[in-house]
Short mmCIF file of C-alpha atoms and ligand atoms in Angstrom, two decimals:
data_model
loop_
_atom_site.label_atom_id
_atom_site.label_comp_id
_atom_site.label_asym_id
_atom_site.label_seq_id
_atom_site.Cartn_x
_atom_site.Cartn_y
_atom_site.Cartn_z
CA UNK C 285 10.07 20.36 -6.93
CA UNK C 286 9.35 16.96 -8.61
CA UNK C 287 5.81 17.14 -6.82
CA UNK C 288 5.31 20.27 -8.40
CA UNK C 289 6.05 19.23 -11.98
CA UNK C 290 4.51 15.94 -11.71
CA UNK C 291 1.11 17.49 -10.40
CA UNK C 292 1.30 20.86 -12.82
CA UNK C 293 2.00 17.89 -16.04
CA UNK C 294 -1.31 16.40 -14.57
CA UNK C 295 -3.53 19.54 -14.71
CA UNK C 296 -2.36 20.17 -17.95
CA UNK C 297 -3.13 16.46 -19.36
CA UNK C 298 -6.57 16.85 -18.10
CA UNK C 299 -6.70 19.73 -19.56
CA UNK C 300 -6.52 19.01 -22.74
CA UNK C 301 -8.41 16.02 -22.70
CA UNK C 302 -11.23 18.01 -21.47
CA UNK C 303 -10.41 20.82 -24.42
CA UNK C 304 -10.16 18.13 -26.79
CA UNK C 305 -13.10 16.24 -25.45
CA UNK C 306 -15.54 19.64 -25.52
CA UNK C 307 -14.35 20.10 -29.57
CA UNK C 308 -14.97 16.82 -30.10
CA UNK C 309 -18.66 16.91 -28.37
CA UNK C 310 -18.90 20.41 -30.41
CA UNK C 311 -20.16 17.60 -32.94
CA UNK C 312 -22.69 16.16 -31.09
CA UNK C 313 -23.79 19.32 -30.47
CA UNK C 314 -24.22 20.15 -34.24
CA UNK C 315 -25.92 16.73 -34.63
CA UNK C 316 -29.07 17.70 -32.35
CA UNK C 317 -29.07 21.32 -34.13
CA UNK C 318 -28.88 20.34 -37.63
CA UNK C 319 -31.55 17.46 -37.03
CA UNK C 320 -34.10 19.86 -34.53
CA UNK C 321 -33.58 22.42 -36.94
CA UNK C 322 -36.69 21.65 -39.40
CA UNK C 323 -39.31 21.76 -35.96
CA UNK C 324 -40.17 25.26 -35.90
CA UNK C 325 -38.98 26.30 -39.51
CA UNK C 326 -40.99 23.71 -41.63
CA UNK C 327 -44.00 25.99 -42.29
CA UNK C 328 -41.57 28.93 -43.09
CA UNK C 329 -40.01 26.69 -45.65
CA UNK C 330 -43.63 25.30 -46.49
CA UNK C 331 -44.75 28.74 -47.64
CA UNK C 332 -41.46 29.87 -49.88
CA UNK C 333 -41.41 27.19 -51.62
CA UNK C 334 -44.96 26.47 -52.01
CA UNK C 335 -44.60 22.64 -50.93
CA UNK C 336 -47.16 19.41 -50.96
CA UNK C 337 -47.10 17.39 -47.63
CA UNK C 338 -44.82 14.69 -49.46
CA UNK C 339 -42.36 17.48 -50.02
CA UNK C 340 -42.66 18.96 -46.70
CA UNK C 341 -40.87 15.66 -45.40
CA UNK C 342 -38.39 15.98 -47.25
CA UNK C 343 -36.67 18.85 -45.49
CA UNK C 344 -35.74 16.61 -42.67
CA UNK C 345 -35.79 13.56 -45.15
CA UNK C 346 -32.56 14.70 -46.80
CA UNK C 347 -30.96 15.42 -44.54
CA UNK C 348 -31.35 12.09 -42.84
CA UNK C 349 -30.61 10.86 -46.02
CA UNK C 350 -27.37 12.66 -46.42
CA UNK C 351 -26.36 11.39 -42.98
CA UNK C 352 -27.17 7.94 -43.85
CA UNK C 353 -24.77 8.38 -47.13
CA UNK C 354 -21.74 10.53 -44.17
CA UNK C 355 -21.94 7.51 -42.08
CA UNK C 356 -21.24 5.18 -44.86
CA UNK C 357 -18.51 6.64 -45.85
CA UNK C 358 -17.02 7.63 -42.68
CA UNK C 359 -15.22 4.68 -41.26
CA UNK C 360 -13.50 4.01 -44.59
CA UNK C 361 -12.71 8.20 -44.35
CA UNK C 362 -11.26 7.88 -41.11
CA UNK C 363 -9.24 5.25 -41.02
CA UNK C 364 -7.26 6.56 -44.15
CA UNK C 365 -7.08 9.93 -43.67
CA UNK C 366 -7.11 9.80 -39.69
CA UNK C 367 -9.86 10.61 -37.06
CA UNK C 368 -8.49 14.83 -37.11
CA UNK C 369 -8.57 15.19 -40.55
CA UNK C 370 -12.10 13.84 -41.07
CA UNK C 371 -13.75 15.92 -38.23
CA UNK C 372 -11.94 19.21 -39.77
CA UNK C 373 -13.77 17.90 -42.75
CA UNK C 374 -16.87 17.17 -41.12
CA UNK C 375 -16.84 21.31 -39.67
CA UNK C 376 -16.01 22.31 -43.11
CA UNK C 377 -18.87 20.59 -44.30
CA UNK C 378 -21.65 21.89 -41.55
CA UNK C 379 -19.96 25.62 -42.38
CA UNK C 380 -20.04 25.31 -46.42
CA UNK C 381 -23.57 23.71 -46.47
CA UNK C 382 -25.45 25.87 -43.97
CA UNK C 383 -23.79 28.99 -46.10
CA UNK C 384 -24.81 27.09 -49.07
CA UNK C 385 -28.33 26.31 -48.06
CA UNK C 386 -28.87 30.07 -46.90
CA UNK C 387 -28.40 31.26 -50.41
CA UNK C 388 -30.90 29.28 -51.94
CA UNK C 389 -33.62 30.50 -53.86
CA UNK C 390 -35.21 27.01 -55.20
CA UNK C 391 -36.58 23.98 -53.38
CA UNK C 392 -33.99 21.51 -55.34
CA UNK C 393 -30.87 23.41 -54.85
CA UNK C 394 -32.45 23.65 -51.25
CA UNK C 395 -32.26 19.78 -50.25
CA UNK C 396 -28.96 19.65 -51.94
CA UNK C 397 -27.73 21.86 -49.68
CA UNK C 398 -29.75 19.57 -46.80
CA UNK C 399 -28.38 16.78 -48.11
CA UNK C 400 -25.00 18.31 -47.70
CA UNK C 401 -25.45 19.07 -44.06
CA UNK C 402 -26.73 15.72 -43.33
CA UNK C 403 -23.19 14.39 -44.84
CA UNK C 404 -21.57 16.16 -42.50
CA UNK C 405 -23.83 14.96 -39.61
CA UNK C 406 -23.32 11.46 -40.97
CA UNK C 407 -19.39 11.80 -40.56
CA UNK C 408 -19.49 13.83 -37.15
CA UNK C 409 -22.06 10.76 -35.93
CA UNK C 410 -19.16 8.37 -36.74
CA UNK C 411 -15.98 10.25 -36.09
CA UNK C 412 -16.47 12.23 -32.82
CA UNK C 413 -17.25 9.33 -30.62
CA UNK C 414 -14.92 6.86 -32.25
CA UNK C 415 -12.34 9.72 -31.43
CA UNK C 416 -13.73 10.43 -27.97
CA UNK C 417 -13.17 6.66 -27.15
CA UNK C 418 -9.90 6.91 -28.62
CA UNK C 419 -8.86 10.34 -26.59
CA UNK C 420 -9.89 9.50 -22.95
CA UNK C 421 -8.48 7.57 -20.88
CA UNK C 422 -10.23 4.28 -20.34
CA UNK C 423 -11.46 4.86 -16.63
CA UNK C 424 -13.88 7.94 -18.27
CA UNK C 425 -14.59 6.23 -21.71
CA UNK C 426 -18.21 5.23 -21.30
CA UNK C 427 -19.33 8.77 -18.95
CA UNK C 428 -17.23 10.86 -22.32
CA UNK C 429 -19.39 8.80 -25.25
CA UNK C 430 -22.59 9.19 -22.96
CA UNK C 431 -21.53 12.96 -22.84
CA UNK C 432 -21.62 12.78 -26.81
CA UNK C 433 -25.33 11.87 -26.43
CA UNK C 434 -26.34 14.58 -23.88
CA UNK C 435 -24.60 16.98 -26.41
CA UNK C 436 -27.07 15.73 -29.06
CA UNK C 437 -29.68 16.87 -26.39
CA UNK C 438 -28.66 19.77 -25.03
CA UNK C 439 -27.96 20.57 -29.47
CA UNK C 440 -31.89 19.57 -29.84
CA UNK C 441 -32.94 21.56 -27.36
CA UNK C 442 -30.80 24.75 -27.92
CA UNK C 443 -32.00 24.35 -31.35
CA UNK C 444 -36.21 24.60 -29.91
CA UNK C 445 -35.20 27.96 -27.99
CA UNK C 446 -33.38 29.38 -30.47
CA UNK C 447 -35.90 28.70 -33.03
CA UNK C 448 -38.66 30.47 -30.40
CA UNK C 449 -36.84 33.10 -29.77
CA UNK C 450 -36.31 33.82 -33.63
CA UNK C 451 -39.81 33.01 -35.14
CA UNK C 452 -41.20 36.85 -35.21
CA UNK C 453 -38.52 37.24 -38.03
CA UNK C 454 -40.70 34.56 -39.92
CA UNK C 455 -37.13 33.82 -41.89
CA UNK C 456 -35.53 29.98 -41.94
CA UNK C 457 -32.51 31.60 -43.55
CA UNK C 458 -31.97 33.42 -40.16
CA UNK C 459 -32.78 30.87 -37.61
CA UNK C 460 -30.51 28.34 -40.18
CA UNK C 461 -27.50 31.19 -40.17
CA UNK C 462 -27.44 30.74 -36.06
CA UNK C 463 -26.10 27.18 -36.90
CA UNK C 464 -22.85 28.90 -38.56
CA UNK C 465 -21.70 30.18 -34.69
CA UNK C 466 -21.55 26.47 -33.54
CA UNK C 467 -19.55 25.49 -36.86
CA UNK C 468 -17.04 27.85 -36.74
CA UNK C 469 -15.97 27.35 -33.54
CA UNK C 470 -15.60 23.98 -34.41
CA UNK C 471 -13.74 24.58 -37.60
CA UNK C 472 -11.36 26.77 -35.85
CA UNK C 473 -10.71 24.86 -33.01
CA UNK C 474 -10.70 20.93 -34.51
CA UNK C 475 -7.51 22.59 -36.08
CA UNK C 476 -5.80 22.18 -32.92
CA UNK C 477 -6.73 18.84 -31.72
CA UNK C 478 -4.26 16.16 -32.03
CA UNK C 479 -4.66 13.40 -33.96
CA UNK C 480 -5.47 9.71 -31.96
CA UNK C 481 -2.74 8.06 -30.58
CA UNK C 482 -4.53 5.01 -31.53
CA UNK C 483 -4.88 5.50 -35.60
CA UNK C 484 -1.29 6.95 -35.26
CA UNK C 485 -0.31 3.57 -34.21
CA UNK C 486 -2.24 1.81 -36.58
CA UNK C 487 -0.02 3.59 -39.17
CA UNK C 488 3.16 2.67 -37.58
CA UNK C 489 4.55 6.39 -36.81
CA UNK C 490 5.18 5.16 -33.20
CA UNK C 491 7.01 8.06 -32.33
CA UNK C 492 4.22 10.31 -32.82
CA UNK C 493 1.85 8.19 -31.07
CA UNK C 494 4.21 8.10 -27.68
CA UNK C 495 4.52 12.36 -27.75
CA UNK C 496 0.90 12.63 -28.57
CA UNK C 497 0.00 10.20 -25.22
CA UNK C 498 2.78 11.95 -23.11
CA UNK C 499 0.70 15.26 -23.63
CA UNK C 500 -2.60 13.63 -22.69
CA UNK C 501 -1.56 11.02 -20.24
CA UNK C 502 -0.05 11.72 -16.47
CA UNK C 503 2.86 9.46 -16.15
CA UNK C 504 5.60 7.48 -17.94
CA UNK C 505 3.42 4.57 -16.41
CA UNK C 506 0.22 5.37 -18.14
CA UNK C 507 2.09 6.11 -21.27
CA UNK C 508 3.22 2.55 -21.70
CA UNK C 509 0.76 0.83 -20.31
CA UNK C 510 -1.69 2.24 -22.99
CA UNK C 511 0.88 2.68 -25.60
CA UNK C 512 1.87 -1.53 -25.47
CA UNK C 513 -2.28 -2.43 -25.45
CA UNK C 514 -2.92 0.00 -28.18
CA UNK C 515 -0.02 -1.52 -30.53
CA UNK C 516 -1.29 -5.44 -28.99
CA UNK C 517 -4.67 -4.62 -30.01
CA UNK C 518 -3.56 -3.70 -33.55
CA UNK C 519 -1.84 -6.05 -34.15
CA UNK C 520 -4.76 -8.75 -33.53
CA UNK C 521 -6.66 -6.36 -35.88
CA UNK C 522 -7.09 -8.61 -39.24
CA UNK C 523 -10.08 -6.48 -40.17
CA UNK C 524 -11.91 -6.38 -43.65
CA UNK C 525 -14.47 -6.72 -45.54
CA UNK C 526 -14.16 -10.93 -45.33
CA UNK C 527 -15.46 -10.22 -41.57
CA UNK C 528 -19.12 -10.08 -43.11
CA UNK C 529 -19.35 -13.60 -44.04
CA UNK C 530 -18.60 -14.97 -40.67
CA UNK C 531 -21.34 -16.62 -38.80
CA UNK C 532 -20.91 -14.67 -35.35
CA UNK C 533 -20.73 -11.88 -36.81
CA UNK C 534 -23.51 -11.91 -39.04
CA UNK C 535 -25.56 -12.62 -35.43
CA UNK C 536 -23.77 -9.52 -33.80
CA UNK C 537 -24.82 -6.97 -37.40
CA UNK C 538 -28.31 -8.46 -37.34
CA UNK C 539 -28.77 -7.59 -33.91
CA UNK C 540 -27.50 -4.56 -34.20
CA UNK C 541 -29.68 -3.46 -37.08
CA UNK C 542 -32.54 -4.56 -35.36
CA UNK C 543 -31.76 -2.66 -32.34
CA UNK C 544 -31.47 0.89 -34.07
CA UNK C 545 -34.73 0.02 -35.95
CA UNK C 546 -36.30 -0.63 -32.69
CA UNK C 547 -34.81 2.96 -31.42
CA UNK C 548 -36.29 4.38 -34.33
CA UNK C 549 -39.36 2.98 -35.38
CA UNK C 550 -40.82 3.68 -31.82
CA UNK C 551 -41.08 6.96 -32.81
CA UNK C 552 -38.84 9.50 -31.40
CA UNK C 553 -37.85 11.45 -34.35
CA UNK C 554 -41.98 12.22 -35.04
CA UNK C 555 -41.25 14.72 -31.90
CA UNK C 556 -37.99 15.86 -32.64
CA UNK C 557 -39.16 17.03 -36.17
CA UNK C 558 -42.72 17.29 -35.68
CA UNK C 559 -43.93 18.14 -32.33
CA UNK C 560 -44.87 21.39 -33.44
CA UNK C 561 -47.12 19.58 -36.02
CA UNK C 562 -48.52 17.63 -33.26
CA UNK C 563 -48.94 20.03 -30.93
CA UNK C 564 -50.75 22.25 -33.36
CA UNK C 565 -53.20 19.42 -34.53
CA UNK C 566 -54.47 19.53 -31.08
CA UNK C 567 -54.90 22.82 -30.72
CA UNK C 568 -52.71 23.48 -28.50
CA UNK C 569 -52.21 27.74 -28.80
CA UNK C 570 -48.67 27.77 -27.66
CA UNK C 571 -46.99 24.71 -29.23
CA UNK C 572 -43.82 26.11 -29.32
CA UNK C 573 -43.53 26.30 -25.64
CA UNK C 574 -44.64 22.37 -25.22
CA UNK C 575 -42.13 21.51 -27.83
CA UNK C 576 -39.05 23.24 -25.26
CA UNK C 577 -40.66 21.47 -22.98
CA UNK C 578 -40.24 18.18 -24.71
CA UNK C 579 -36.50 18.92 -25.47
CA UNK C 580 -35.48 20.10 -21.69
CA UNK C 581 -37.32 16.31 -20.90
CA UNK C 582 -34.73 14.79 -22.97
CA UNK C 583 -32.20 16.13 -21.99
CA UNK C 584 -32.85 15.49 -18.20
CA UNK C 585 -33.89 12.44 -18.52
CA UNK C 586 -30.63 11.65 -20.62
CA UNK C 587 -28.46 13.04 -17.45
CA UNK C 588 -31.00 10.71 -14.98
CA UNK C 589 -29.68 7.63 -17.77
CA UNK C 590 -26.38 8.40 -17.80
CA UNK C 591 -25.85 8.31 -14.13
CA UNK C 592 -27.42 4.53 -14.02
CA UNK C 593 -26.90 2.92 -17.12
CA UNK C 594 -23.73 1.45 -15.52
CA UNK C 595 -25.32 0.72 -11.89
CA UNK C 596 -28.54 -0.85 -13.06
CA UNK C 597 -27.67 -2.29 -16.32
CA UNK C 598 -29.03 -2.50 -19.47
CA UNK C 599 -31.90 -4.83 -20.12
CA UNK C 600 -33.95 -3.68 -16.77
CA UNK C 601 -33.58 0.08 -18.02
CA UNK C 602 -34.56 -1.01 -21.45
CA UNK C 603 -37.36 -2.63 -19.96
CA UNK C 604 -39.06 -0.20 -18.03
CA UNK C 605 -38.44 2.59 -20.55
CA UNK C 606 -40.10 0.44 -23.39
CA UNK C 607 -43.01 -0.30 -20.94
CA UNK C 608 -43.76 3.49 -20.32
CA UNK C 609 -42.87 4.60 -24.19
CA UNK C 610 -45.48 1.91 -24.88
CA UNK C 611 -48.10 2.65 -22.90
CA UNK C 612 -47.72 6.60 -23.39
CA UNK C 613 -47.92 5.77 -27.51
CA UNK C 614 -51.03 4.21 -26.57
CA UNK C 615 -52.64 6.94 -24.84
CA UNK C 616 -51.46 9.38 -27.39
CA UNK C 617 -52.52 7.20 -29.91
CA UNK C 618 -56.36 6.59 -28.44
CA UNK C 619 -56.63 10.65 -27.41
CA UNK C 620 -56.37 11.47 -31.25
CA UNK C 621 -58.37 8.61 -32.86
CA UNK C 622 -61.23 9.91 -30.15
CA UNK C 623 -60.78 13.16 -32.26
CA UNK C 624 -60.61 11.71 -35.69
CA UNK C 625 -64.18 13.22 -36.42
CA UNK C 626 -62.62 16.76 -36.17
CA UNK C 627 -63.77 17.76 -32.94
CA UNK C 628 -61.25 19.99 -30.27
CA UNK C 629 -59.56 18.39 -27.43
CA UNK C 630 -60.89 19.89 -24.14
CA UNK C 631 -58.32 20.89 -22.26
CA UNK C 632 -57.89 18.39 -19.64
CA UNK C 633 -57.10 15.66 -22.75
CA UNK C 634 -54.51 18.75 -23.82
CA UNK C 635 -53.14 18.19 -20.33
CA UNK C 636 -53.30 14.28 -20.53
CA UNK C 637 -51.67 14.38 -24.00
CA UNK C 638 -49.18 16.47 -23.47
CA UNK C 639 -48.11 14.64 -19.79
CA UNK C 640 -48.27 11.00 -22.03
CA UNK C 641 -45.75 12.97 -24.14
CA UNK C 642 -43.67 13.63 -22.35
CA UNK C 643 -43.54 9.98 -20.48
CA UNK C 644 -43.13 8.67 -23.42
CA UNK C 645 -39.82 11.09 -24.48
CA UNK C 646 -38.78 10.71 -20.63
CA UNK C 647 -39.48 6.50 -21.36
CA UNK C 648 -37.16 7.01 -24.50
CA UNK C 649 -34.60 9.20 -22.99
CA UNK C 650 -34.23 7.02 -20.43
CA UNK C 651 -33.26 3.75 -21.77
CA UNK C 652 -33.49 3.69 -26.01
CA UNK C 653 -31.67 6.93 -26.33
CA UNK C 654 -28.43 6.20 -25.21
CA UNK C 655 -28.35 2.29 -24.45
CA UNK C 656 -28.93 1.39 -28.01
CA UNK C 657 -25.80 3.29 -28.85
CA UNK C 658 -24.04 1.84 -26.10
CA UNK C 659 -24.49 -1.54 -26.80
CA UNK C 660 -23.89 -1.06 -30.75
CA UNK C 661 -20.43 -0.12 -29.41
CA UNK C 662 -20.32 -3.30 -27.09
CA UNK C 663 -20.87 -6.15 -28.72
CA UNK C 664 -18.47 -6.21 -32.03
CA UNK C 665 -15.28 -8.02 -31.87
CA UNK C 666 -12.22 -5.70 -31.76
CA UNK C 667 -11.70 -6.61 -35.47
CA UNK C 668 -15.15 -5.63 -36.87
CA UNK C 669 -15.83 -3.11 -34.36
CA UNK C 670 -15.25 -0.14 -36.82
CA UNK C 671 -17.17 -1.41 -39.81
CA UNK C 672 -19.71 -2.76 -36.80
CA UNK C 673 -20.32 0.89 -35.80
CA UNK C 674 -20.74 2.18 -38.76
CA UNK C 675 -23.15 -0.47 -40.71
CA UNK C 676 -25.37 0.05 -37.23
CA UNK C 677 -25.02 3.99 -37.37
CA UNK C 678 -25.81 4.05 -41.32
CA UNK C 679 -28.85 1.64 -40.21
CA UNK C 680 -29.82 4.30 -37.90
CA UNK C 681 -30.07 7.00 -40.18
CA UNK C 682 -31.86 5.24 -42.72
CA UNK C 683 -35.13 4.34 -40.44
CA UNK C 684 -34.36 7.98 -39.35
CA UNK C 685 -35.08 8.86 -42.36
CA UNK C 686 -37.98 7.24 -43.32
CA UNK C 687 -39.80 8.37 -40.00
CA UNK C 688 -38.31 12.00 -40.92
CA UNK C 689 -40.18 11.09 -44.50
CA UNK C 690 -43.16 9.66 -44.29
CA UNK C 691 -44.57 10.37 -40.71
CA UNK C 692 -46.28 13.42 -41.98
CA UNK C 693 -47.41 11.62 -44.71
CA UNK C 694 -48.74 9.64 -42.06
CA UNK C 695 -50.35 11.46 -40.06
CA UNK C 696 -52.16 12.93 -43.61
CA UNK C 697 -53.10 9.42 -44.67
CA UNK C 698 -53.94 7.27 -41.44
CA UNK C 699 -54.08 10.50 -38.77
CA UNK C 700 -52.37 11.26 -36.03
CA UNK C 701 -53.54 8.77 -33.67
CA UNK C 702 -53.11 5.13 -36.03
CA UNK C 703 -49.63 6.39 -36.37
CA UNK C 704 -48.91 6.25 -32.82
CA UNK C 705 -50.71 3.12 -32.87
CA UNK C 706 -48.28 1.95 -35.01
CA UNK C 707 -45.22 3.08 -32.98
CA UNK C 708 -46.52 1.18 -30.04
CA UNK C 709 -46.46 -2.14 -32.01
CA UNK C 710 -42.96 -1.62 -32.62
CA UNK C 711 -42.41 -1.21 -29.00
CA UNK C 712 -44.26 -4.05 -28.03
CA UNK C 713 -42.33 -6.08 -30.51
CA UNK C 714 -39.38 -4.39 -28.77
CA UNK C 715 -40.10 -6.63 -25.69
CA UNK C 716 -39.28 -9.82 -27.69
CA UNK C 717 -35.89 -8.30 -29.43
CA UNK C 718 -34.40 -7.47 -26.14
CA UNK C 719 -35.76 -10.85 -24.04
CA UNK C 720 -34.91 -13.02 -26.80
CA UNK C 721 -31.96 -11.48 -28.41
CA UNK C 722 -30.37 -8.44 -26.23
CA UNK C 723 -27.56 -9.73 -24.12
CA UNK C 724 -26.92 -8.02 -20.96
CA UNK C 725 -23.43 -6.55 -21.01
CA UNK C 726 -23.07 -4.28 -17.51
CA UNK C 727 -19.93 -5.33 -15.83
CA UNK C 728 -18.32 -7.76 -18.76
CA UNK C 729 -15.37 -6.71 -20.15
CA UNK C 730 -15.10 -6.35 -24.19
CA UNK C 731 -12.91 -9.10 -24.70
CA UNK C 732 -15.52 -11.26 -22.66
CA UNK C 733 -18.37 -10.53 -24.53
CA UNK C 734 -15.92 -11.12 -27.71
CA UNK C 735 -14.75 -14.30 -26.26
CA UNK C 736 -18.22 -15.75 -25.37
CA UNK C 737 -19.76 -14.75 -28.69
CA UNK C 738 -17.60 -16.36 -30.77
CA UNK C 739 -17.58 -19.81 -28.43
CA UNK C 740 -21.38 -19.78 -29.88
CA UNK C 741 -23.19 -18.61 -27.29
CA UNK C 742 -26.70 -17.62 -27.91
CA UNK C 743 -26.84 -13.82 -28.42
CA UNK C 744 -28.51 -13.12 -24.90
CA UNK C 745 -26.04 -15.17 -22.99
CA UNK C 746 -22.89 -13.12 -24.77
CA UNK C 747 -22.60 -10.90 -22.00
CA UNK C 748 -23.36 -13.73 -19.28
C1 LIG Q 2172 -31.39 9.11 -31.65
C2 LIG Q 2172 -31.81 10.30 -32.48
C3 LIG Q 2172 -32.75 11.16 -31.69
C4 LIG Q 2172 -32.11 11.55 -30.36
C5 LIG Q 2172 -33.09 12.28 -29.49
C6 LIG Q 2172 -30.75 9.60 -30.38
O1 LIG Q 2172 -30.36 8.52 -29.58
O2 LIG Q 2172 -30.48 8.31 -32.37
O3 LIG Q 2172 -32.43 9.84 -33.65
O4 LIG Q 2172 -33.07 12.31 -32.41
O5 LIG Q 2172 -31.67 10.40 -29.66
O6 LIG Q 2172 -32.50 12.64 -28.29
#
């Protein structure tokens, strides 16, 4: 009889974890729509509103924008109203604005509503994988914030198909309105989450915290065990703002800036929002079919990363994914300068440049994609990890936004091929930032890494 209560109590804690782990991922989800959104749309948008090329970038450019702004404000959001409350507001926010930006009828009004979307993108970036980390229990913690990434994926490419399969209606207020289905299921169902055991604690209703973790742990044993680390850990917690003028962390911030720049400025986002540009340029007839293409590469190759990122480590992967998103920039890079005279690809370079494409989102996928985020997560002491995460994510979606920006600007000014020129510099400066400065931290516990860094080790060696 015991047996069966004490194994029916277990299905039902994993249960919910996964429930509340899917609702939570919803956001990721939302992420890779919202952002993949613009590649497929932009010359719908182009034509309504009559735009320039510098206005053209700013339909992604606002968003990114308005994420960089969400992100900002997010860990201050979260901690005081709790990690529930802010991803409720987070679905309002993707429902409102995507209703919002439907009705619009001017270009202005337009990117307001963009910009309004990319706040809630901002906050969901934040939010749903602090409060994944905070939800599951610490054996699947890494594998659950890894899912978070595949979700942004599997959102980018759901978000190329669905686009496809709705061109004909030639109508971005119809391929945007698809985005409402995703956002309402979240907004219903983030009602019924509960709220993290570990803010909870941090605002001293103890109580709550031990009948929230008896619903989503298995045993009394668990319970405590996570309940008396939890209430240790925030206790150690001195926090603030005074954090930024210490030495190691000042190190830790820099590096982590540097590293999202890096993921960025490599180029990435010039496929995610312009591949269709791209693809187009060299005359490719069908460049909505290359551009799925590209997204189901991401998202395979982020499973293939997933599965190693652990086993291999870190600085290998990051290695040999820079070394092939190099070298694939470079061939991109030389195919269209070839063409800079105006003359058509033949169709054996279209084959060449679209397999160098797709090495170099497979070389990105692979090791930028989701290490970067992993190891903005790793190396902050527990008391600067929150405002940690969320200078690094707001540093993220600032360079995203100036490659959502200016790259077709870009590609006007310098052409296609200079500008991934330009993005293999940054990977080959890449190669210094992660021999010189990237520690490796695969099988080093947090505290470790904190303990090391702060004894003044050189950045590299923190995870030694
Ligand atoms: C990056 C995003 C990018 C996505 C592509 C993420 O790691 O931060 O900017 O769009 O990967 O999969």
């Amino acid at each position: 009889m015991e047996q069966n209560i004490s194994s029916s109590s277990r299905t039902n804690a994993n249960h919910i974890v996964l429930r509340v782990s899917f609702i939570a991922a919803l956001a990721g989800l939302l992420f890779g729509l919202d952002v993949a959104y613009v590649n497929g749309t932009l010359d719908f948008i182009v034509q309504e509103f009559n735009l320039s090329i510098a206005d053209s970038g700013k339909v992604a450019g606002y968003l990114l924008a308005g994420a960089a702004t969400g992100a900002l404000f997010s860990g201050w959001l979260s901690r005081k109203f709790g990690r529930k409350k802010v991803l409720i507001l987070a679905a309002l926010a993707f429902t409102g604005s995507i209703l919002f930006t439907i009705s619009t009828h001017t270009f202005d009004i337009f990117l307001i509503g963009r910009f309004a979307t990319g706040i809630a993108v901002g906050i969901a970036s934040f939010v749903a994988p602090l409060y994944l980390s905070e939800i599951a229990p610490f054996k699947s913690r890494g594998a659950l914030i890894a899912m978070y990434q595949l979700m942004i994926t599997i959102g980018i490419f759901a978000m190329f198909i669905s686009n496809a399969l709705l061109s004909h209606t030639g109508s971005w207020r119809i391929m945007l309105a698809v985005l409402l289905i995703p956002s309402i299921v979240m907004l219903l169902s983030s009602f019924t989450l509960p709220e993290s055991p570990r803010w909870v604690i941090l605002k001293g209703n103890h109580d709550h915290a031990l009948s929230i973790l008896s619903r989503i742990r298995h045993n009394k044993e668990e319970i405590e065990v996570e309940f008396n680390d939890i209430k240790k850990n925030v206790q150690n917690k001195t926090g603030g703002l005074k954090i930024l003028t210490s030495g190691y962390f000042k190190k830790v911030i820099i590096l982590g800036i540097m590293l999202q720049c890096l993921q960025q400025f490599t180029g990435i986002n010039a496929f995610m929002y312009y591949s269709q540009k791209i693809f187009a340029t060299a005359g490719f007839t069908n460049p909505t079919v290359s551009t799925i293409i590209v997204g189901l590469v991401n998202v395979l190759t982020t499973i293939v990363a997933i599965k190693f990122v652990d086993k291999i480590g870190r600085k290998p992967i990051l290695y040999f994914g820079l070394t092939i998103l190099t070298l694939s920039c470079m061939v991109v890079g030389y195919i269209f300068n070839s063409h800079m005279n105006g003359s058509m690809l033949s169709s054996s370079e279209q084959y060449t440049l679209l397999t160098f494409c797709l090495l170099f989102i497979f070389g990105f996928a692979v090791s930028l994609g989701p290490i970067i985020w992993i190891v903005c997560a790793e190396i902050f002491p527990l008391e600067s990890r929150d405002l940690g995460i969320t200078i690094t994510t707001m540093a993220n979606w600032v360079f995203n936004a100036i490659i959502g920006q200016y790259t077709l600007i870009w590609f006007n000014s310098m052409g296609v091929g200079q500008t991934f020129y330009m993005f293999a510099l940054a990977g080959l400066i890449g190669f210094i930032l992660v021999n010189l400065f990237t520690p490796e931290t695969k099988n080093i516990t947090l505290e470790e890494i904190e303990t090391n860094l702060k004894a003044g080790r050189a950045l590299r060696h923190i995870g030694n």
